[in-house]
CSV table of C-alpha atoms and ligand atoms in Angstrom, one decimal:
chain,number,residue,atom,x,y,z
A,1,MET,CA,-29.5,-18.6,-22.4
A,2,GLY,CA,-31.4,-21.1,-22.4
A,3,VAL,CA,-34.1,-22.2,-20.3
A,4,LEU,CA,-32.4,-24.8,-19.1
A,5,GLN,CA,-29.1,-23.4,-19.3
A,6,ASP,CA,-26.1,-25.3,-17.0
A,7,LYS,CA,-28.6,-27.8,-15.9
A,8,VAL,CA,-27.3,-31.6,-16.8
A,9,ALA,CA,-30.3,-34.2,-18.0
A,10,VAL,CA,-29.9,-37.7,-18.7
A,11,VAL,CA,-33.2,-39.1,-21.0
A,12,THR,CA,-33.7,-42.7,-21.5
A,13,GLY,CA,-35.0,-43.1,-25.2
A,14,ALA,CA,-32.6,-40.0,-26.3
A,15,ASN,CA,-31.8,-42.4,-29.6
A,16,SER,CA,-34.3,-42.3,-31.7
A,17,GLY,CA,-38.7,-40.8,-31.4
A,18,ILE,CA,-39.6,-38.5,-28.4
A,19,GLY,CA,-36.2,-38.8,-26.6
A,20,ARG,CA,-34.1,-37.7,-29.8
A,21,ALA,CA,-36.3,-34.3,-30.1
A,22,THR,CA,-36.0,-33.8,-26.1
A,23,ALA,CA,-31.6,-34.4,-26.0
A,24,ALA,CA,-31.6,-32.3,-29.1
A,25,LEU,CA,-34.4,-29.3,-27.9
A,26,PHE,CA,-32.6,-29.7,-24.5
A,27,VAL,CA,-29.0,-29.4,-25.7
A,28,ALA,CA,-30.1,-26.3,-27.5
A,29,GLU,CA,-31.4,-24.8,-24.0
A,30,GLY,CA,-28.1,-25.0,-22.3
A,31,ALA,CA,-29.1,-28.3,-20.5
A,32,THR,CA,-26.2,-31.5,-21.1
A,33,VAL,CA,-27.5,-34.3,-22.1
A,34,VAL,CA,-26.6,-38.4,-21.8
A,35,VAL,CA,-28.5,-40.2,-23.9
A,36,CYS,CA,-29.2,-43.5,-23.1
A,37,GLY,CA,-30.4,-46.2,-25.4
A,38,ARG,CA,-29.4,-50.5,-26.0
A,39,ARG,CA,-28.0,-49.7,-29.3
A,40,THR,CA,-24.8,-48.3,-29.1
A,41,THR,CA,-24.8,-46.7,-32.9
A,42,ALA,CA,-28.3,-45.0,-32.3
A,43,ASN,CA,-26.8,-43.2,-28.7
A,44,GLU,CA,-23.5,-42.3,-30.3
A,45,GLN,CA,-24.9,-41.1,-33.8
A,46,VAL,CA,-27.0,-38.7,-32.2
A,47,VAL,CA,-23.8,-37.5,-28.8
A,48,GLN,CA,-22.3,-36.8,-32.5
A,49,GLU,CA,-25.7,-34.6,-33.6
A,50,LEU,CA,-25.6,-32.3,-30.2
A,51,ARG,CA,-21.8,-31.6,-30.2
A,52,VAL,CA,-22.2,-31.0,-33.8
A,53,ALA,CA,-25.2,-28.1,-33.0
A,54,GLY,CA,-23.0,-27.3,-30.3
A,55,GLY,CA,-23.9,-29.7,-26.9
A,56,ARG,CA,-22.7,-31.3,-24.6
A,57,ALA,CA,-23.6,-34.8,-24.6
A,58,LEU,CA,-21.7,-38.7,-22.9
A,59,ALA,CA,-23.9,-41.6,-24.6
A,60,VAL,CA,-24.4,-44.5,-21.8
A,61,GLN,CA,-25.4,-47.7,-23.2
A,62,ALA,CA,-28.3,-49.2,-21.2
A,63,ASP,CA,-31.0,-51.9,-21.0
A,64,VAL,CA,-32.9,-49.7,-18.9
A,65,SER,CA,-35.6,-52.6,-18.1
A,66,ALA,CA,-32.7,-54.1,-15.8
A,67,ALA,CA,-31.7,-52.3,-12.5
A,68,THR,CA,-28.3,-53.3,-13.0
A,69,ASP,CA,-28.1,-51.0,-16.1
A,70,CYS,CA,-30.6,-48.1,-14.9
A,71,ARG,CA,-28.0,-46.8,-12.3
A,72,ARG,CA,-24.5,-47.5,-14.4
A,73,VAL,CA,-26.4,-44.2,-16.0
A,74,VAL,CA,-26.7,-42.7,-13.1
A,75,ASP,CA,-23.0,-43.2,-11.7
A,76,ALA,CA,-21.6,-42.6,-14.9
A,77,THR,CA,-23.8,-39.7,-15.5
A,78,VAL,CA,-22.6,-38.1,-11.7
A,79,GLU,CA,-19.0,-39.5,-12.8
A,80,ALA,CA,-18.5,-37.2,-15.7
A,81,PHE,CA,-20.5,-34.0,-15.1
A,82,GLY,CA,-20.6,-34.3,-10.8
A,83,ARG,CA,-25.4,-34.0,-10.9
A,84,ILE,CA,-28.0,-34.9,-11.9
A,85,ASP,CA,-31.1,-31.9,-12.6
A,86,VAL,CA,-33.1,-33.1,-14.4
A,87,LEU,CA,-34.3,-36.5,-15.3
A,88,VAL,CA,-37.0,-37.9,-18.4
A,89,ASN,CA,-38.1,-41.5,-18.2
A,90,ASN,CA,-38.6,-41.5,-21.5
A,91,ALA,CA,-37.7,-44.4,-23.6
A,92,GLY,CA,-40.5,-47.3,-23.9
A,93,ILE,CA,-41.9,-49.9,-26.3
A,94,GLY,CA,-45.5,-50.9,-27.9
A,95,ASP,CA,-47.5,-53.6,-26.7
A,96,ARG,CA,-48.9,-54.7,-30.4
A,97,HIS,CA,-52.3,-53.9,-28.4
A,98,MET,CA,-53.1,-58.1,-27.6
A,99,PRO,CA,-55.5,-57.6,-25.4
A,100,ILE,CA,-55.9,-60.0,-22.7
A,101,ASP,CA,-56.0,-63.0,-24.6
A,102,GLU,CA,-53.4,-63.1,-26.8
A,103,CYS,CA,-51.0,-61.6,-25.5
A,104,SER,CA,-48.9,-64.5,-23.5
A,105,GLU,CA,-47.5,-63.8,-19.6
A,106,ASP,CA,-43.5,-63.0,-21.0
A,107,TRP,CA,-44.7,-60.2,-23.8
A,108,PHE,CA,-46.5,-59.3,-20.8
A,109,ASP,CA,-43.3,-59.2,-18.8
A,110,THR,CA,-41.2,-58.2,-21.0
A,111,VAL,CA,-43.0,-54.9,-21.1
A,112,VAL,CA,-45.1,-54.0,-18.4
A,113,ARG,CA,-40.6,-54.1,-17.1
A,114,THR,CA,-39.6,-51.8,-19.9
A,115,ASP,CA,-42.6,-49.4,-19.9
A,116,GLN,CA,-42.8,-49.2,-15.8
A,117,TYR,CA,-40.4,-50.4,-14.4
A,118,SER,CA,-37.5,-48.5,-15.5
A,119,VAL,CA,-39.1,-46.0,-14.8
A,120,TYR,CA,-38.7,-47.5,-10.6
A,121,TYR,CA,-35.6,-47.9,-11.4
A,122,MET,CA,-34.5,-44.5,-12.6
A,123,THR,CA,-36.5,-42.6,-10.7
A,124,LYS,CA,-35.2,-44.3,-7.5
A,125,TYR,CA,-31.7,-43.8,-7.8
A,126,VAL,CA,-31.6,-40.7,-9.7
A,127,LEU,CA,-33.2,-39.3,-6.4
A,128,GLU,CA,-30.1,-39.9,-4.0
A,129,HIS,CA,-28.5,-37.2,-6.0
A,130,MET,CA,-31.4,-35.1,-5.8
A,131,VAL,CA,-31.7,-35.5,-2.4
A,132,GLY,CA,-28.7,-34.3,-2.1
A,133,ALA,CA,-29.2,-31.6,-3.8
A,134,GLY,CA,-31.8,-30.4,-2.8
A,135,SER,CA,-33.6,-29.7,-6.2
A,136,GLY,CA,-35.0,-31.1,-9.3
A,137,SER,CA,-37.3,-32.3,-12.2
A,138,ILE,CA,-38.5,-35.7,-12.5
A,139,VAL,CA,-40.4,-35.8,-16.4
A,140,ASN,CA,-42.5,-39.5,-16.9
A,141,VAL,CA,-43.7,-40.4,-20.9
A,142,SER,CA,-46.8,-41.6,-20.1
A,143,SER,CA,-49.3,-42.1,-23.0
A,144,ILE,CA,-52.9,-41.9,-23.5
A,145,GLY,CA,-53.4,-45.8,-23.1
A,146,ALA,CA,-52.7,-45.4,-19.8
A,147,GLY,CA,-56.4,-44.6,-20.0
A,148,GLY,CA,-57.0,-48.4,-21.1
A,149,VAL,CA,-57.0,-47.6,-24.7
A,150,ALA,CA,-54.5,-49.7,-26.1
A,151,GLY,CA,-53.2,-53.2,-25.4
A,152,ILE,CA,-53.4,-54.7,-21.5
A,153,ALA,CA,-49.7,-54.6,-20.8
A,154,TYR,CA,-48.8,-51.3,-22.6
A,155,SER,CA,-51.8,-50.1,-20.5
A,156,ALA,CA,-51.0,-51.3,-17.5
A,157,ALA,CA,-47.5,-49.6,-17.2
A,158,LYS,CA,-48.2,-46.3,-18.7
A,159,ALA,CA,-51.4,-46.2,-15.4
A,160,ALA,CA,-48.6,-47.7,-13.3
A,161,VAL,CA,-45.9,-44.0,-14.4
A,162,ASN,CA,-48.6,-42.0,-13.8
A,163,ALA,CA,-49.6,-43.3,-11.2
A,164,MET,CA,-45.8,-43.4,-9.9
A,165,THR,CA,-45.7,-39.9,-11.2
A,166,LYS,CA,-48.1,-38.8,-8.3
A,167,ASN,CA,-47.2,-41.1,-5.8
A,168,VAL,CA,-43.6,-39.1,-6.2
A,169,ALA,CA,-44.4,-36.1,-6.1
A,170,ILE,CA,-45.9,-36.6,-2.4
A,171,ARG,CA,-43.0,-38.0,-1.1
A,172,TYR,CA,-41.2,-35.0,-2.3
A,173,ALA,CA,-43.7,-31.8,-2.3
A,174,ALA,CA,-41.9,-30.5,0.6
A,175,THR,CA,-38.4,-30.5,-1.0
A,176,GLY,CA,-37.5,-28.8,-4.2
A,177,ILE,CA,-38.1,-32.1,-6.4
A,178,ARG,CA,-40.6,-32.6,-9.0
A,179,CYS,CA,-42.3,-35.1,-10.5
A,180,ASN,CA,-44.9,-35.0,-14.1
A,181,ALA,CA,-45.5,-36.7,-16.9
A,182,VAL,CA,-46.4,-35.6,-20.3
A,183,ALA,CA,-49.1,-38.6,-22.0
A,184,PRO,CA,-48.3,-37.8,-25.3
A,185,GLY,CA,-50.8,-38.9,-28.5
A,186,PRO,CA,-50.2,-40.8,-31.2
A,187,THR,CA,-47.2,-39.1,-32.3
A,188,PRO,CA,-45.0,-40.4,-35.1
A,189,THR,CA,-42.3,-42.5,-34.2
A,190,PRO,CA,-41.0,-45.8,-34.7
A,191,LEU,CA,-42.7,-46.4,-32.4
A,192,ASN,CA,-46.5,-46.7,-33.9
A,193,GLY,CA,-44.8,-47.0,-37.7
A,194,PRO,CA,-45.4,-48.8,-40.4
A,195,GLU,CA,-43.3,-51.6,-39.4
A,196,ALA,CA,-44.6,-51.3,-35.8
A,197,ALA,CA,-48.2,-51.2,-36.9
A,198,ALA,CA,-48.1,-54.6,-39.0
A,199,ALA,CA,-47.6,-56.5,-35.7
A,200,PHE,CA,-50.0,-54.8,-33.5
A,201,HIS,CA,-53.7,-57.1,-33.8
A,202,ALA,CA,-55.6,-54.9,-35.9
A,203,GLU,CA,-59.1,-56.5,-34.3
A,204,PHE,CA,-58.5,-55.2,-31.2
A,205,ALA,CA,-56.4,-51.8,-32.2
A,206,GLU,CA,-59.4,-51.3,-33.9
A,207,MET,CA,-62.0,-51.6,-31.1
A,208,CYS,CA,-59.8,-49.2,-29.3
A,209,ALA,CA,-59.7,-46.9,-32.1
A,210,ARG,CA,-64.0,-46.7,-31.0
A,211,HIS,CA,-62.8,-45.5,-27.8
A,212,ILE,CA,-60.2,-42.0,-28.8
A,213,ASP,CA,-60.7,-39.3,-31.7
A,214,VAL,CA,-58.5,-40.5,-34.8
A,215,THR,CA,-59.0,-38.1,-36.7
A,216,LEU,CA,-58.3,-34.9,-35.0
A,217,PRO,CA,-54.3,-34.2,-36.0
A,218,THR,CA,-51.1,-35.6,-34.0
A,219,ALA,CA,-48.7,-33.9,-32.9
A,220,SER,CA,-45.1,-34.3,-33.8
A,221,ALA,CA,-42.2,-36.0,-31.6
A,222,GLN,CA,-41.0,-31.9,-30.8
A,223,ASP,CA,-44.6,-30.9,-29.5
A,224,GLN,CA,-43.7,-33.0,-27.0
A,225,ALA,CA,-40.3,-32.2,-26.3
A,226,GLN,CA,-41.5,-29.1,-26.0
A,227,ALA,CA,-44.1,-30.0,-23.4
A,228,ILE,CA,-41.6,-32.1,-21.0
A,229,CYS,CA,-38.3,-29.0,-21.4
A,230,TRP,CA,-41.4,-27.0,-20.3
A,231,PHE,CA,-42.0,-29.7,-16.6
A,232,ALA,CA,-37.5,-30.1,-17.1
A,233,SER,CA,-37.1,-26.5,-16.3
A,234,ASP,CA,-38.0,-24.2,-13.4
A,235,ALA,CA,-40.7,-22.1,-15.7
A,236,SER,CA,-42.9,-24.6,-14.5
A,237,ARG,CA,-41.4,-24.9,-10.9
A,238,SER,CA,-45.0,-25.1,-7.9
A,239,VAL,CA,-45.9,-27.9,-10.5
A,240,THR,CA,-45.8,-31.7,-9.6
A,241,GLY,CA,-48.1,-34.8,-9.6
A,242,GLN,CA,-49.9,-33.7,-13.1
A,243,VAL,CA,-49.9,-35.3,-15.7
A,244,LEU,CA,-50.1,-32.9,-19.4
A,245,TYR,CA,-51.7,-35.2,-22.1
A,246,VAL,CA,-50.6,-33.5,-25.5
A,247,ASP,CA,-52.4,-34.9,-28.3
A,248,HIS,CA,-55.0,-32.7,-29.9
A,249,GLY,CA,-57.8,-33.5,-27.6
A,250,THR,CA,-57.4,-36.6,-28.9
A,251,SER,CA,-58.6,-37.9,-25.2
A,252,LEU,CA,-61.3,-36.2,-24.1
A,253,TYR,CA,-63.8,-38.0,-24.5
B,1,NDP,P1,-38.5,-44.7,-30.2
B,1,NDP,O1,-39.8,-46.0,-30.8
B,1,NDP,O2,-39.5,-43.5,-31.5
B,1,NDP,O3,-37.5,-45.0,-29.0
B,1,NDP,C1,-38.5,-46.0,-27.8
B,1,NDP,C2,-36.7,-45.5,-27.8
B,1,NDP,O4,-36.8,-46.1,-26.5
B,1,NDP,C3,-35.6,-46.1,-28.2
B,1,NDP,O5,-34.2,-44.6,-27.9
B,1,NDP,C4,-34.9,-47.6,-27.8
B,1,NDP,O6,-33.5,-46.9,-28.2
B,1,NDP,C5,-35.7,-46.8,-26.4
B,1,NDP,N1,-35.7,-47.9,-26.0
B,1,NDP,C6,-36.5,-48.9,-25.6
B,1,NDP,N2,-36.5,-49.8,-24.8
B,1,NDP,C7,-35.5,-49.7,-24.6
B,1,NDP,C8,-34.6,-50.5,-22.9
B,1,NDP,N3,-35.2,-51.4,-22.5
B,1,NDP,N4,-33.3,-49.9,-22.1
B,1,NDP,C9,-32.7,-49.0,-22.9
B,1,NDP,N5,-34.4,-48.2,-24.3
B,1,NDP,C10,-35.2,-48.9,-24.1
B,1,NDP,O7,-40.4,-44.8,-29.5
B,1,NDP,P2,-41.7,-42.8,-29.4
B,1,NDP,O8,-40.2,-41.8,-28.9
B,1,NDP,O9,-42.3,-42.8,-29.5
B,1,NDP,O10,-42.1,-43.1,-27.9
B,1,NDP,C11,-40.4,-42.6,-26.0
B,1,NDP,C12,-41.8,-43.1,-25.3
B,1,NDP,O11,-43.8,-42.3,-25.6
B,1,NDP,C13,-42.3,-44.3,-24.9
B,1,NDP,O12,-42.1,-44.0,-23.4
B,1,NDP,C14,-44.2,-44.9,-25.4
B,1,NDP,O13,-44.4,-45.2,-24.9
B,1,NDP,C15,-44.3,-43.1,-25.1
B,1,NDP,N6,-45.7,-43.0,-25.9
B,1,NDP,C16,-45.1,-43.1,-27.4
B,1,NDP,C17,-47.0,-42.8,-28.7
B,1,NDP,C18,-46.1,-41.9,-30.2
B,1,NDP,O14,-47.2,-42.3,-30.7
B,1,NDP,N7,-45.2,-42.0,-30.2
B,1,NDP,C19,-47.7,-42.7,-27.9
B,1,NDP,C20,-47.4,-42.4,-26.3
B,1,NDP,C21,-46.9,-42.4,-25.6
B,1,NDP,P3,-33.4,-48.6,-28.5
B,1,NDP,O15,-34.1,-49.0,-28.6
B,1,NDP,O16,-31.3,-48.3,-28.9
B,1,NDP,O17,-33.2,-49.5,-26.9
């Protein structure tokens, strides 16, 4: 029996990278997974893979920077499976390492809406169901960038994610609902692959790199998924409000 046996989980950004690895691990651990992302074909492909692996899965196309889409994901999940036990707020975009002087107002807005507002919307709507059930686990995917070692928008959004993690944990500590975060270090995915890196503000990315140890090994998407799965499962039942850095110590100094 898996550690997520019979749990219903929503994983945002599950068609790629860390979210995809998380969806695969969740299914292997017995969960039903709702795969959410903007790209319909990519969502459907992952759902097919999960079904071939013997899992139960559903694709729901959504842009999680929009409140109405987040509401639709939650409604579709409850309609299909009757409840939500686990929410993984994983969807996100990088911000090209834009420093404040180079980051336009529009780009700041786009990044913060995607990486921060999405967590507020999804968590708020899922909680309506978790409160009724008296249990649930919310896992936010933060970043070592929360410490300021990314562009201005991404750093701000991920720091806010850490604060929201603790704030939600405090609000529901006396109930069976927990909220924690995994903060990945550099992890090979399309988010920071060669195509993405070509658009980075090279000078500021180099300045940020001086403040972390980039010579250490990188974690894999599967490493991040393992940490997310532990927070999602009852194995971490007495843990809430925590941010777990999965980065080989990259951000320790
Ligand atoms: P990927 O680019 O591989 O995956 C990002 C996922 O988010 C995709 O599934 C994408 O799907 C989805 N997504 C992006 N924007 C939206 C949106 N507006 N609405 C719905 N879905 C969206 O990146 P990672 O797997 O690396 O990133 C996952 C998380 O990990 C992010 O929160 C990221 O900030 C964090 N992280 C990653 C690190 C790394 O080094 N890779 C380091 C630190 C943190 P679609 O395009 O179809 O919408």
